[in-house]
C-alpha cells in the first residue's frame, strides 16, 4: 500500500536521517516526515536577519519567557544550522550519576561501545580536527590565555571541506563547505529508496494491529495518515515528547517520565573582556566557533569550554554587565570599546541531568526550565575556576547566561531518555519506548545527560547504534 511502510521516521536531523539510511540499506521501505522545507546552497543567505532565520529554525520559549530554545526546522534538521563542532563525549560522561544517585546511561552503552558508531559518523560527515592555520585570532588568543594560566587546549573538530571561514555557518553554508546531513546521509538514503515528505508535521501516533498510524498535516494543512510497522521518533528533545504527550490518549502505558529530565547540556555562556593594549582579535572573524576548546577543567569541574566567535547581533543579545543594562548609551559606549577587538565568548558544557520538563500548553509544546538549587549549585561551582582563569589574564568575567535576561539554548537533551531502570527512563537501551514494541526514540531526547561537549556527534553515534540494533533484531 502506498501509505504503508516498514518504518515511518519523524524528523530528518541526526536522529532521523541516520536510521533512515541504515534501514533502507537493510531493504526496508522507509518514509521520513519532516515539518521543515528543503533548503539548498542557493536558498541560504549570509545574514542574521531573524525573519530569514526563523524560517529555518523553530523557537520555543520557557514558561517564564526567560529562555528561548532554538532548533533546526529544515530537511537535515539541526545539521543545516549548527556551528559544526563535532567532538566525541569523554568516557566519564557515560558513568554519570544524577542527583538521585541513578547512573543515567545504560550499562551497555559507553564510550567503547559507541566508538565504532562515532567512527561511522565521522567518516560519513568528513569530520576532522582543524589545523592551527584554521584557528581564528579569537581562538589563538583563547589558547594564549589558557597557556598563561598553565592550562592546555585542543583544536576542535568540524565536518567542513574547503571552508572559507566566512562565519555564517548557523545561517546555512552558501559554499557547501559544511557537510550537513544534506551532503551525506540524506542523499544516500534517497538513493537507497527512502521517501522524504517535507513540510509534513506529524501530529498524532496511534497503535494499530500492524504497528502504528501517524497522522500528519501536509503543506496545504490537510490531514493525512501513514502506517509504519515501526515508528521512530526523531523530532528533537522538545518535539518528540510533544508528539508523545499529544498521543497519550492512544498510548496510555507511556512512562510518566516522557518530557521530564530536560537538560541544556550544562550550557553556560560567559564573556571575557580582555585588557586594553592587546592586538585586536576581530572576534566576528572565523567560523561560527573560534575552533579552540579546553578540557583543562574536565577532571576537577566536569566541564569543557569552547571559545566562540561573535557576530555583532549575537554580542548585543548575549552580553550583560552586572548592574548595567544590555542597551542604551552606556551599553553602546562600552560595546564600542570592547567589540570586536577584545571580547571572547566562552561556552561551557558539562554532563548534567535536568529538572526541567516539556509539557503541552494550548496543545503546543512548552518548556518549564526553572533555576533549581542543583542548577544554581552547578553554575556557582563552575564560575569560580573560570573567574580565576580570567583574573590571571587581567580579563573581566561577564556572566551572560543564565543572567535574568532572556537567553538562548541550542542543546536540548534528555526528555525521552534511554536507560536500564524503567522508573527513570521511558525508553530501554535499544531506544524502544517501554510498553510499546516498535515505537522508538533515536534523537537528542534519548540522550540521558549532558554530553560534556557539543552533543551532535553523540546523538548521531547513538542513532547509528539504535539503527543497528533495530536492523539486527528485525
Ligand atoms: C544555531 C544552532 C547551533 C548549534 N551548534 C551546534 C554545534 O556546533 N555542535 C553540536 O554538536 N550541536 C550544535 N547544535 C545542536 C544540534 O543541532 C542538535 O543537538 C541536534 O541537531 C539535535 O539532533 P536531533 O536529531 O535530536 O534533532 P534535530 O536535528 O533538531 O532534528 C529534528 C527534526 O525534526 C523535525 N520535526 C520536529 N517536529 C516534527 C514533527 N512534529 N513532524 C515532522 N518533523 C518534525 C524538525 O523540523 C527537525 O528537522 C546547534 C543547534 C542550533 C540551533
Ligand atoms: S565558515 Fe565555512 S562552513 Fe561556515 S558558512 Fe563559512 S564557508 Fe561555510
Coordinates of C-alpha atoms and ligand atoms in Angstrom, one line a residue:
X1 CA 0.0 0.0 0.0
X2 CA 1.3 3.5 -0.9
X3 CA 0.9 4.7 2.6
X4 CA 2.2 1.6 4.4
X5 CA 5.9 1.5 5.3
X6 CA 8.2 -0.8 7.2
X7 CA 9.4 2.3 9.1
X8 CA 8.0 5.8 9.5
X9 CA 10.5 8.2 10.9
X10 CA 9.5 11.6 12.3
X11 CA 12.2 14.2 11.8
X12 CA 15.2 14.3 9.5
X13 CA 18.0 15.6 11.8
X14 CA 20.8 13.4 13.2
X15 CA 18.3 11.1 15.0
X16 CA 16.1 10.6 11.9
X17 CA 18.4 10.7 8.7
X18 CA 20.8 8.1 10.1
X19 CA 18.2 5.3 10.9
X20 CA 16.5 6.2 7.5
X21 CA 19.7 5.3 5.6
X22 CA 20.5 2.2 7.6
X23 CA 17.0 0.8 7.4
X24 CA 16.9 1.4 3.7
X25 CA 20.2 -0.3 3.3
X26 CA 18.6 -3.3 5.0
X27 CA 15.9 -3.3 2.3
X28 CA 13.2 -1.7 4.5
X29 CA 10.6 0.6 3.0
X30 CA 11.1 3.9 4.8
X31 CA 9.2 7.2 5.0
X32 CA 10.6 10.3 6.7
X33 CA 8.2 13.0 7.7
X34 CA 9.8 16.4 8.1
X35 CA 8.0 19.6 9.1
X36 CA 10.5 21.9 7.5
X37 CA 11.2 22.6 3.9
X38 CA 14.2 21.8 1.7
X39 CA 17.0 24.4 1.7
X40 CA 19.9 24.2 -0.7
X41 CA 23.0 26.3 -1.0
X42 CA 21.0 28.6 -3.4
X43 CA 18.5 29.4 -0.7
X44 CA 20.9 30.3 2.1
X45 CA 21.7 33.9 2.8
X46 CA 24.6 35.4 4.7
X47 CA 22.6 37.4 7.2
X48 CA 21.5 37.3 10.9
X49 CA 18.1 38.7 9.9
X50 CA 15.6 37.0 12.3
X51 CA 12.9 36.8 9.7
X52 CA 15.2 34.7 7.5
X53 CA 16.5 32.6 10.4
X54 CA 13.0 31.9 11.8
X55 CA 12.1 30.0 8.5
X56 CA 14.9 27.6 9.2
X57 CA 14.7 27.3 13.0
X58 CA 11.8 26.6 15.4
X59 CA 11.8 28.6 18.5
X60 CA 10.0 27.6 21.7
X61 CA 10.1 29.7 24.9
X62 CA 10.2 28.6 28.5
X63 CA 7.1 29.1 30.6
X64 CA 8.6 32.2 32.3
X65 CA 9.9 33.6 28.9
X66 CA 13.4 33.8 30.3
X67 CA 14.8 31.3 27.8
X68 CA 14.2 30.5 24.2
X69 CA 15.2 27.2 22.6
X70 CA 16.4 27.1 19.0
X71 CA 16.5 24.0 16.8
X72 CA 16.7 23.3 13.1
X73 CA 13.4 23.1 11.2
X74 CA 14.5 22.1 7.6
X75 CA 15.3 18.9 5.8
X76 CA 18.5 17.9 7.7
X77 CA 17.3 19.4 11.0
X78 CA 20.0 21.0 13.2
X79 CA 22.8 19.9 11.0
X80 CA 21.9 22.6 8.5
X81 CA 22.0 25.4 11.0
X82 CA 24.6 24.2 13.5
X83 CA 28.0 25.7 14.2
X84 CA 29.6 22.4 13.2
X85 CA 31.5 21.5 16.4
X86 CA 31.7 17.7 16.4
X87 CA 33.6 16.2 19.3
X88 CA 33.2 12.8 20.9
X89 CA 32.0 12.7 24.5
X90 CA 34.7 11.9 27.1
X91 CA 34.4 8.4 28.6
X92 CA 33.4 9.7 32.0
X93 CA 30.1 11.1 30.6
X94 CA 28.8 7.5 30.3
X95 CA 29.5 6.9 34.0
X96 CA 27.5 10.0 35.1
X97 CA 25.3 9.6 38.2
X98 CA 22.5 12.1 38.6
X99 CA 21.1 13.9 41.7
X100 CA 19.1 10.8 42.6
X101 CA 22.2 8.6 42.6
X102 CA 21.0 7.0 39.4
X103 CA 23.6 6.1 36.7
X104 CA 21.8 7.5 33.7
X105 CA 23.4 5.8 30.7
X106 CA 22.6 2.1 30.2
X107 CA 25.4 -0.3 31.4
X108 CA 25.8 -1.5 27.8
X109 CA 26.3 2.0 26.3
X110 CA 29.7 3.5 27.0
X111 CA 32.4 5.3 25.0
X112 CA 34.0 1.9 24.0
X113 CA 30.6 0.6 22.7
X114 CA 29.9 3.9 20.9
X115 CA 33.4 4.3 19.3
X116 CA 32.6 2.2 16.2
X117 CA 29.5 4.3 15.6
X118 CA 31.4 7.6 16.2
X119 CA 33.8 6.3 13.5
X120 CA 30.9 5.8 11.1
X121 CA 29.5 9.3 11.7
X122 CA 32.9 11.0 11.4
X123 CA 33.7 9.1 8.2
X124 CA 30.2 9.9 6.7
X125 CA 30.4 13.6 7.6
X126 CA 34.1 14.1 6.9
X127 CA 34.8 15.3 10.5
X128 CA 38.4 16.3 11.2
X129 CA 40.4 18.4 13.6
X130 CA 41.2 21.8 12.3
X131 CA 44.9 22.8 11.8
X132 CA 46.4 25.8 13.7
X133 CA 46.2 27.7 10.4
X134 CA 42.4 27.4 10.5
X135 CA 42.1 28.7 14.0
X136 CA 40.8 32.3 14.2
X137 CA 42.5 35.2 16.0
X138 CA 40.0 34.8 18.8
X139 CA 40.9 31.1 19.1
X140 CA 44.6 32.0 19.2
X141 CA 44.0 34.5 21.9
X142 CA 42.0 32.0 24.0
X143 CA 44.8 29.4 23.6
X144 CA 47.3 32.0 24.7
X145 CA 45.2 32.9 27.7
X146 CA 45.0 29.2 28.7
X147 CA 48.7 28.9 28.3
X148 CA 49.2 32.0 30.5
X149 CA 47.3 30.1 33.2
X150 CA 49.3 26.9 32.7
X151 CA 46.3 25.2 31.1
X152 CA 46.1 23.2 27.8
X153 CA 43.8 23.5 24.9
X154 CA 42.7 21.4 21.9
X155 CA 41.8 22.3 18.3
X156 CA 38.1 21.5 17.7
X157 CA 36.7 19.1 15.1
X158 CA 34.4 20.0 12.3
X159 CA 32.7 18.5 9.2
X160 CA 34.0 21.2 6.9
X161 CA 35.6 20.8 3.5
X162 CA 37.2 23.8 1.8
X163 CA 35.8 26.2 4.5
X164 CA 36.1 29.9 3.6
X165 CA 35.8 31.0 7.3
X166 CA 33.1 33.4 6.5
X167 CA 31.3 32.8 9.8
X168 CA 27.8 32.2 8.6
X169 CA 27.5 28.5 9.5
X170 CA 24.3 29.0 11.5
X171 CA 22.6 30.8 8.6
X172 CA 23.4 27.8 6.3
X173 CA 26.6 27.5 4.3
X174 CA 26.3 29.0 0.8
X175 CA 29.6 27.4 -0.2
X176 CA 28.5 23.8 0.6
X177 CA 31.6 23.6 2.8
X178 CA 29.7 22.4 5.9
X179 CA 29.0 18.8 5.4
X180 CA 25.4 18.8 6.9
X181 CA 23.3 15.7 6.6
X182 CA 22.2 17.2 3.2
X183 CA 25.6 16.1 1.9
X184 CA 25.8 12.5 3.1
X185 CA 23.1 10.6 4.9
X186 CA 20.1 12.2 3.2
X187 CA 21.2 11.9 -0.5
X188 CA 22.4 8.3 0.2
X189 CA 19.1 7.5 1.9
X190 CA 17.2 8.9 -1.1
X191 CA 19.4 6.8 -3.4
X192 CA 18.6 3.8 -1.3
X193 CA 14.9 4.4 -1.7
X194 CA 13.8 6.4 1.3
X195 CA 10.9 8.8 0.7
X196 CA 11.2 12.2 2.4
X197 CA 8.0 14.1 2.7
X198 CA 8.9 17.7 3.7
X199 CA 6.5 20.4 5.1
X200 CA 4.7 17.5 6.8
X201 CA 4.2 17.8 10.5
X202 CA 3.4 14.7 12.5
X203 CA 0.6 15.3 14.9
X204 CA -0.6 12.0 16.5
X205 CA 0.6 8.4 16.9
X206 CA -1.8 5.6 17.4
X207 CA -1.1 1.9 17.8
X208 CA -2.8 -0.4 15.3
X209 CA -2.6 -4.2 14.9
X210 CA 0.2 -4.0 12.3
X211 CA 2.2 -1.3 14.0
X212 CA 1.4 2.4 14.3
X213 CA -0.6 5.0 12.4
X214 CA 0.9 8.5 12.2
X215 CA -1.4 11.4 11.4
X216 CA 0.2 14.5 9.9
X217 CA -0.6 17.8 8.3
X218 CA 0.8 18.4 4.8
X219 CA 1.9 21.6 3.1
X220 CA -1.7 22.6 2.4
X221 CA -2.6 22.0 6.0
X222 CA -4.8 19.0 5.2
X223 CA -4.5 16.0 7.5
X224 CA -3.3 12.6 6.1
X225 CA -2.1 9.4 7.8
X226 CA 0.5 6.7 7.1
X227 CA 1.2 3.4 8.7
X228 CA 4.5 2.0 9.9
X229 CA 5.4 -1.4 11.2
X230 CA 7.7 0.6 13.4
X231 CA 7.8 4.3 14.1
X232 CA 11.0 6.2 15.1
X233 CA 10.6 9.5 16.8
X234 CA 13.4 11.9 15.9
X235 CA 11.8 15.3 16.2
X236 CA 14.3 16.6 18.8
X237 CA 14.2 16.9 22.6
X238 CA 11.2 19.3 22.7
X239 CA 9.1 18.0 19.8
X240 CA 9.5 14.2 20.3
X241 CA 7.9 14.4 23.7
X242 CA 5.4 16.9 22.4
X243 CA 4.1 14.2 20.0
X244 CA 4.0 11.5 22.6
X245 CA 2.2 13.7 25.1
X246 CA -0.4 14.7 22.5
X247 CA -0.8 11.0 21.6
X248 CA -1.1 9.9 25.3
X249 CA -4.8 9.1 25.0
X250 CA -3.8 6.3 22.5
X251 CA -0.6 5.4 24.4
X252 CA -1.9 5.0 28.0
X253 CA 1.1 2.9 29.2
X254 CA 3.6 5.6 28.3
X255 CA 6.0 6.3 31.1
X256 CA 5.3 9.4 33.2
X257 CA 9.0 10.2 32.6
X258 CA 8.2 11.3 29.0
X259 CA 9.0 15.1 28.7
X260 CA 10.9 15.1 32.1
X261 CA 14.7 15.3 32.8
X262 CA 15.0 18.1 30.3
X263 CA 18.6 19.5 30.3
X264 CA 20.6 22.1 28.4
X265 CA 23.8 20.1 28.1
X266 CA 25.2 22.0 31.2
X267 CA 25.3 25.0 28.8
X268 CA 26.5 28.3 30.3
X269 CA 28.0 31.2 28.4
X270 CA 30.5 33.7 29.8
X271 CA 32.0 36.8 28.2
X272 CA 35.7 37.6 28.7
X273 CA 36.5 41.3 28.4
X274 CA 40.2 41.4 27.6
X275 CA 42.5 44.1 28.9
X276 CA 43.4 47.0 26.7
X277 CA 46.6 47.2 24.7
X278 CA 46.5 43.7 23.0
X279 CA 46.2 43.3 19.3
X280 CA 42.6 43.2 18.1
X281 CA 41.1 39.7 17.9
X282 CA 38.4 40.8 15.4
X283 CA 36.0 38.5 17.3
X284 CA 33.5 38.2 14.5
X285 CA 36.0 36.5 12.1
X286 CA 36.4 32.8 11.5
X287 CA 33.8 30.1 11.7
X288 CA 30.8 30.3 14.0
X289 CA 33.3 28.9 16.6
X290 CA 36.8 30.1 17.3
X291 CA 37.8 26.5 16.8
X292 CA 39.7 26.1 20.2
X293 CA 38.4 24.3 23.2
X294 CA 39.8 23.1 26.5
X295 CA 39.4 20.0 28.6
X296 CA 41.6 21.5 31.3
X297 CA 38.7 21.9 33.7
X298 CA 37.3 18.5 33.0
X299 CA 38.9 16.4 35.7
X300 CA 38.2 18.8 38.6
X301 CA 35.0 20.5 37.5
X302 CA 33.4 18.3 34.9
X303 CA 33.2 20.9 32.2
X304 CA 34.7 21.8 28.8
X305 CA 35.0 25.3 27.4
X306 CA 34.8 26.3 23.8
X307 CA 35.6 29.8 22.5
X308 CA 33.0 31.3 20.3
X309 CA 33.1 33.9 17.6
X310 CA 30.8 36.8 17.9
X311 CA 28.7 38.5 15.3
X312 CA 27.6 41.9 16.4
X313 CA 23.9 40.9 16.7
X314 CA 24.7 38.0 19.0
X315 CA 27.1 40.2 21.0
X316 CA 24.4 42.6 21.9
X317 CA 21.9 39.9 22.7
X318 CA 24.1 37.9 24.9
X319 CA 26.2 40.4 27.0
X320 CA 25.1 41.9 30.2
X321 CA 27.3 43.5 32.8
X322 CA 26.3 43.3 36.4
X323 CA 24.4 46.4 37.4
X324 CA 24.1 47.7 33.8
X325 CA 21.5 47.5 31.1
X326 CA 22.1 45.5 27.9
X327 CA 21.1 48.5 25.9
X328 CA 21.2 52.3 26.0
X329 CA 24.1 54.8 25.7
X330 CA 26.2 53.4 28.4
X331 CA 26.0 49.9 26.8
X332 CA 26.8 51.5 23.4
X333 CA 29.9 53.2 24.6
X334 CA 31.1 50.1 26.4
X335 CA 30.3 47.9 23.4
X336 CA 32.3 50.2 21.1
X337 CA 35.3 50.0 23.5
X338 CA 35.4 46.2 23.5
X339 CA 33.8 45.0 20.2
X340 CA 35.3 43.4 18.1
X341 CA 38.8 44.0 19.5
X342 CA 38.8 42.4 22.9
X343 CA 35.8 40.3 23.7
X344 CA 35.6 36.5 23.8
X345 CA 32.6 34.3 24.4
X346 CA 33.3 31.2 26.4
X347 CA 30.7 28.4 26.0
X348 CA 30.7 25.9 28.9
X349 CA 29.3 22.4 28.6
X350 CA 29.1 19.6 31.1
X351 CA 27.3 16.3 31.9
X352 CA 24.3 17.3 34.0
X353 CA 20.8 16.0 34.1
X354 CA 17.9 18.4 34.2
X355 CA 14.9 19.1 36.3
X356 CA 13.0 20.9 33.5
X357 CA 10.2 19.4 31.6
X358 CA 8.3 19.6 28.3
X359 CA 4.5 19.9 28.5
X360 CA 1.6 20.9 26.3
X361 CA 0.1 24.4 26.6
X362 CA -2.9 25.0 24.4
X363 CA -1.8 21.9 22.5
X364 CA 1.6 23.4 21.7
X365 CA 4.9 22.4 23.3
X366 CA 6.2 24.5 26.2
X367 CA 9.2 24.0 28.4
X368 CA 9.4 24.5 32.2
X369 CA 13.1 25.2 32.9
X370 CA 13.4 26.6 36.4
X371 CA 16.6 27.7 38.2
X372 CA 16.6 24.9 40.7
X373 CA 19.1 24.6 43.5
X374 CA 21.0 21.9 41.6
X375 CA 21.3 24.1 38.5
X376 CA 22.4 27.1 40.6
X377 CA 24.9 25.0 42.5
X378 CA 26.4 23.8 39.2
X379 CA 26.7 27.4 38.0
X380 CA 28.4 28.5 41.2
X381 CA 30.7 25.6 41.0
X382 CA 32.0 26.4 37.5
X383 CA 32.1 30.2 37.9
X384 CA 35.0 30.0 40.5
X385 CA 37.7 28.4 38.3
X386 CA 36.7 30.5 35.2
X387 CA 36.9 33.6 37.3
X388 CA 40.4 32.6 38.4
X389 CA 41.4 32.0 34.8
X390 CA 40.1 35.4 33.8
X391 CA 41.9 37.1 36.7
X392 CA 45.3 35.6 35.7
X393 CA 44.8 37.1 32.3
X394 CA 43.6 40.5 33.7
X395 CA 40.3 39.9 31.9
X396 CA 36.9 40.7 33.3
X397 CA 34.4 37.8 33.5
X398 CA 30.9 38.6 32.5
X399 CA 28.2 36.1 33.0
X400 CA 25.9 36.2 30.0
X401 CA 23.5 33.3 30.6
X402 CA 21.6 32.5 32.6
X403 CA 21.6 36.0 34.0
X404 CA 18.0 37.0 34.5
X405 CA 17.9 38.3 30.9
X406 CA 16.4 36.3 28.0
X407 CA 19.0 33.9 26.6
X408 CA 19.0 31.1 24.1
X409 CA 19.7 27.4 24.4
X410 CA 20.5 25.2 21.4
X411 CA 21.5 21.9 23.1
X412 CA 18.3 20.4 24.4
X413 CA 18.5 16.8 25.7
X414 CA 17.0 14.0 27.8
X415 CA 13.2 14.2 27.6
X416 CA 12.7 10.6 26.5
X417 CA 15.9 9.2 27.8
X418 CA 17.2 5.6 27.3
X419 CA 18.2 3.8 30.5
X420 CA 18.3 0.5 32.4
X421 CA 15.7 1.5 35.1
X422 CA 12.1 1.8 34.0
X423 CA 11.4 4.1 36.9
X424 CA 13.8 6.7 35.5
X425 CA 13.8 6.1 31.7
X426 CA 10.9 6.0 29.3
X427 CA 12.9 4.1 26.7
X428 CA 15.0 0.9 27.1
X429 CA 18.7 0.8 26.0
X430 CA 17.6 0.0 22.4
X431 CA 15.6 3.2 22.2
X432 CA 12.3 1.3 22.3
X433 CA 9.6 3.1 24.4
X434 CA 8.6 0.8 27.3
X435 CA 5.2 -0.8 26.7
X436 CA 5.2 -0.1 23.0
X437 CA 7.1 -2.6 20.9
X438 CA 8.2 -1.0 17.6
X439 CA 8.0 2.6 18.8
X440 CA 11.5 4.1 19.2
X441 CA 13.3 7.3 20.0
X442 CA 16.7 7.9 18.4
X443 CA 17.4 11.6 18.7
X444 CA 18.5 14.2 21.3
X445 CA 15.5 13.3 23.5
X446 CA 17.0 9.8 24.1
X447 CA 20.4 11.1 25.4
X448 CA 20.2 10.8 29.1
X449 CA 22.6 13.6 30.3
X450 CA 24.7 16.4 29.1
X451 CA 27.4 15.1 26.7
X452 CA 30.3 17.2 28.1
X453 CA 30.9 18.7 24.6
X454 CA 28.6 19.8 21.8
X455 CA 26.1 17.0 21.6
X456 CA 25.5 16.2 17.9
X457 CA 28.3 13.6 17.4
X458 CA 27.0 11.6 20.4
X459 CA 23.4 12.0 19.2
X460 CA 24.5 10.8 15.8
X461 CA 26.5 7.8 17.1
X462 CA 23.7 6.8 19.4
X463 CA 21.3 6.9 16.4
X464 CA 23.7 4.7 14.4
X465 CA 23.7 2.3 17.4
X466 CA 19.9 2.3 17.7
X467 CA 19.5 1.8 13.9
X468 CA 22.0 -1.2 14.0
X469 CA 20.0 -2.7 16.9
X470 CA 16.7 -2.3 15.0
X471 CA 18.1 -3.9 11.8
X472 CA 19.7 -6.8 13.8
X473 CA 16.6 -7.5 15.7
X474 CA 14.0 -7.1 12.8
Ligands
LIG1 C1 22.0 27.5 16.0 C2 22.5 26.2 16.5 C3 23.8 25.9 16.5 C4 24.2 24.6 17.0 N1 25.6 24.3 17.0 C5 26.0 23.0 17.4 C6 27.3 22.6 17.2 O1 28.2 23.4 16.8 N2 27.6 21.3 17.6 C7 26.7 20.5 18.0 O2 27.0 19.3 18.4 N3 25.4 20.8 18.2 C8 25.0 22.1 17.8 N4 23.7 22.4 17.9 C9 22.7 21.4 18.4 C10 22.4 20.4 17.4 O3 22.0 21.0 16.2 C11 21.3 19.5 18.0 O4 21.7 19.0 19.2 C12 20.9 18.3 17.0 O5 20.6 18.8 15.8 C13 19.8 17.5 17.6 O6 19.5 16.4 16.7 P1 18.1 15.7 16.7 O7 18.1 14.7 15.6 O8 17.7 15.4 18.0 O9 17.1 16.9 16.3 P2 17.1 18.0 15.1 O10 18.4 18.0 14.4 O11 16.6 19.2 15.7 O12 16.1 17.4 14.1 C14 14.7 17.3 14.4 C15 13.9 17.5 13.1 O13 12.6 17.1 13.3 C16 11.7 18.0 12.7 N5 10.4 18.0 13.4 C17 10.1 18.4 14.7 N6 8.9 18.1 15.0 C18 8.3 17.5 13.9 C19 7.0 17.0 13.6 N7 6.0 17.0 14.5 N8 6.8 16.4 12.4 C20 7.8 16.3 11.5 N9 9.0 16.8 11.7 C21 9.3 17.4 12.9 C22 12.4 19.3 12.8 O14 12.0 20.2 11.8 C23 13.9 18.9 12.6 O15 14.2 19.0 11.3 C24 23.3 23.7 17.4 C25 21.9 24.0 17.4 C26 21.5 25.2 16.9 C27 20.0 25.5 16.8
LIG2 S1 32.6 29.4 8.0 FE1 33.0 27.7 6.5 S2 31.4 26.2 6.9 FE2 30.8 28.1 7.9 S3 29.4 29.1 6.4 FE3 31.5 29.9 6.0 S4 32.4 28.5 4.5 FE4 30.6 27.5 5.3

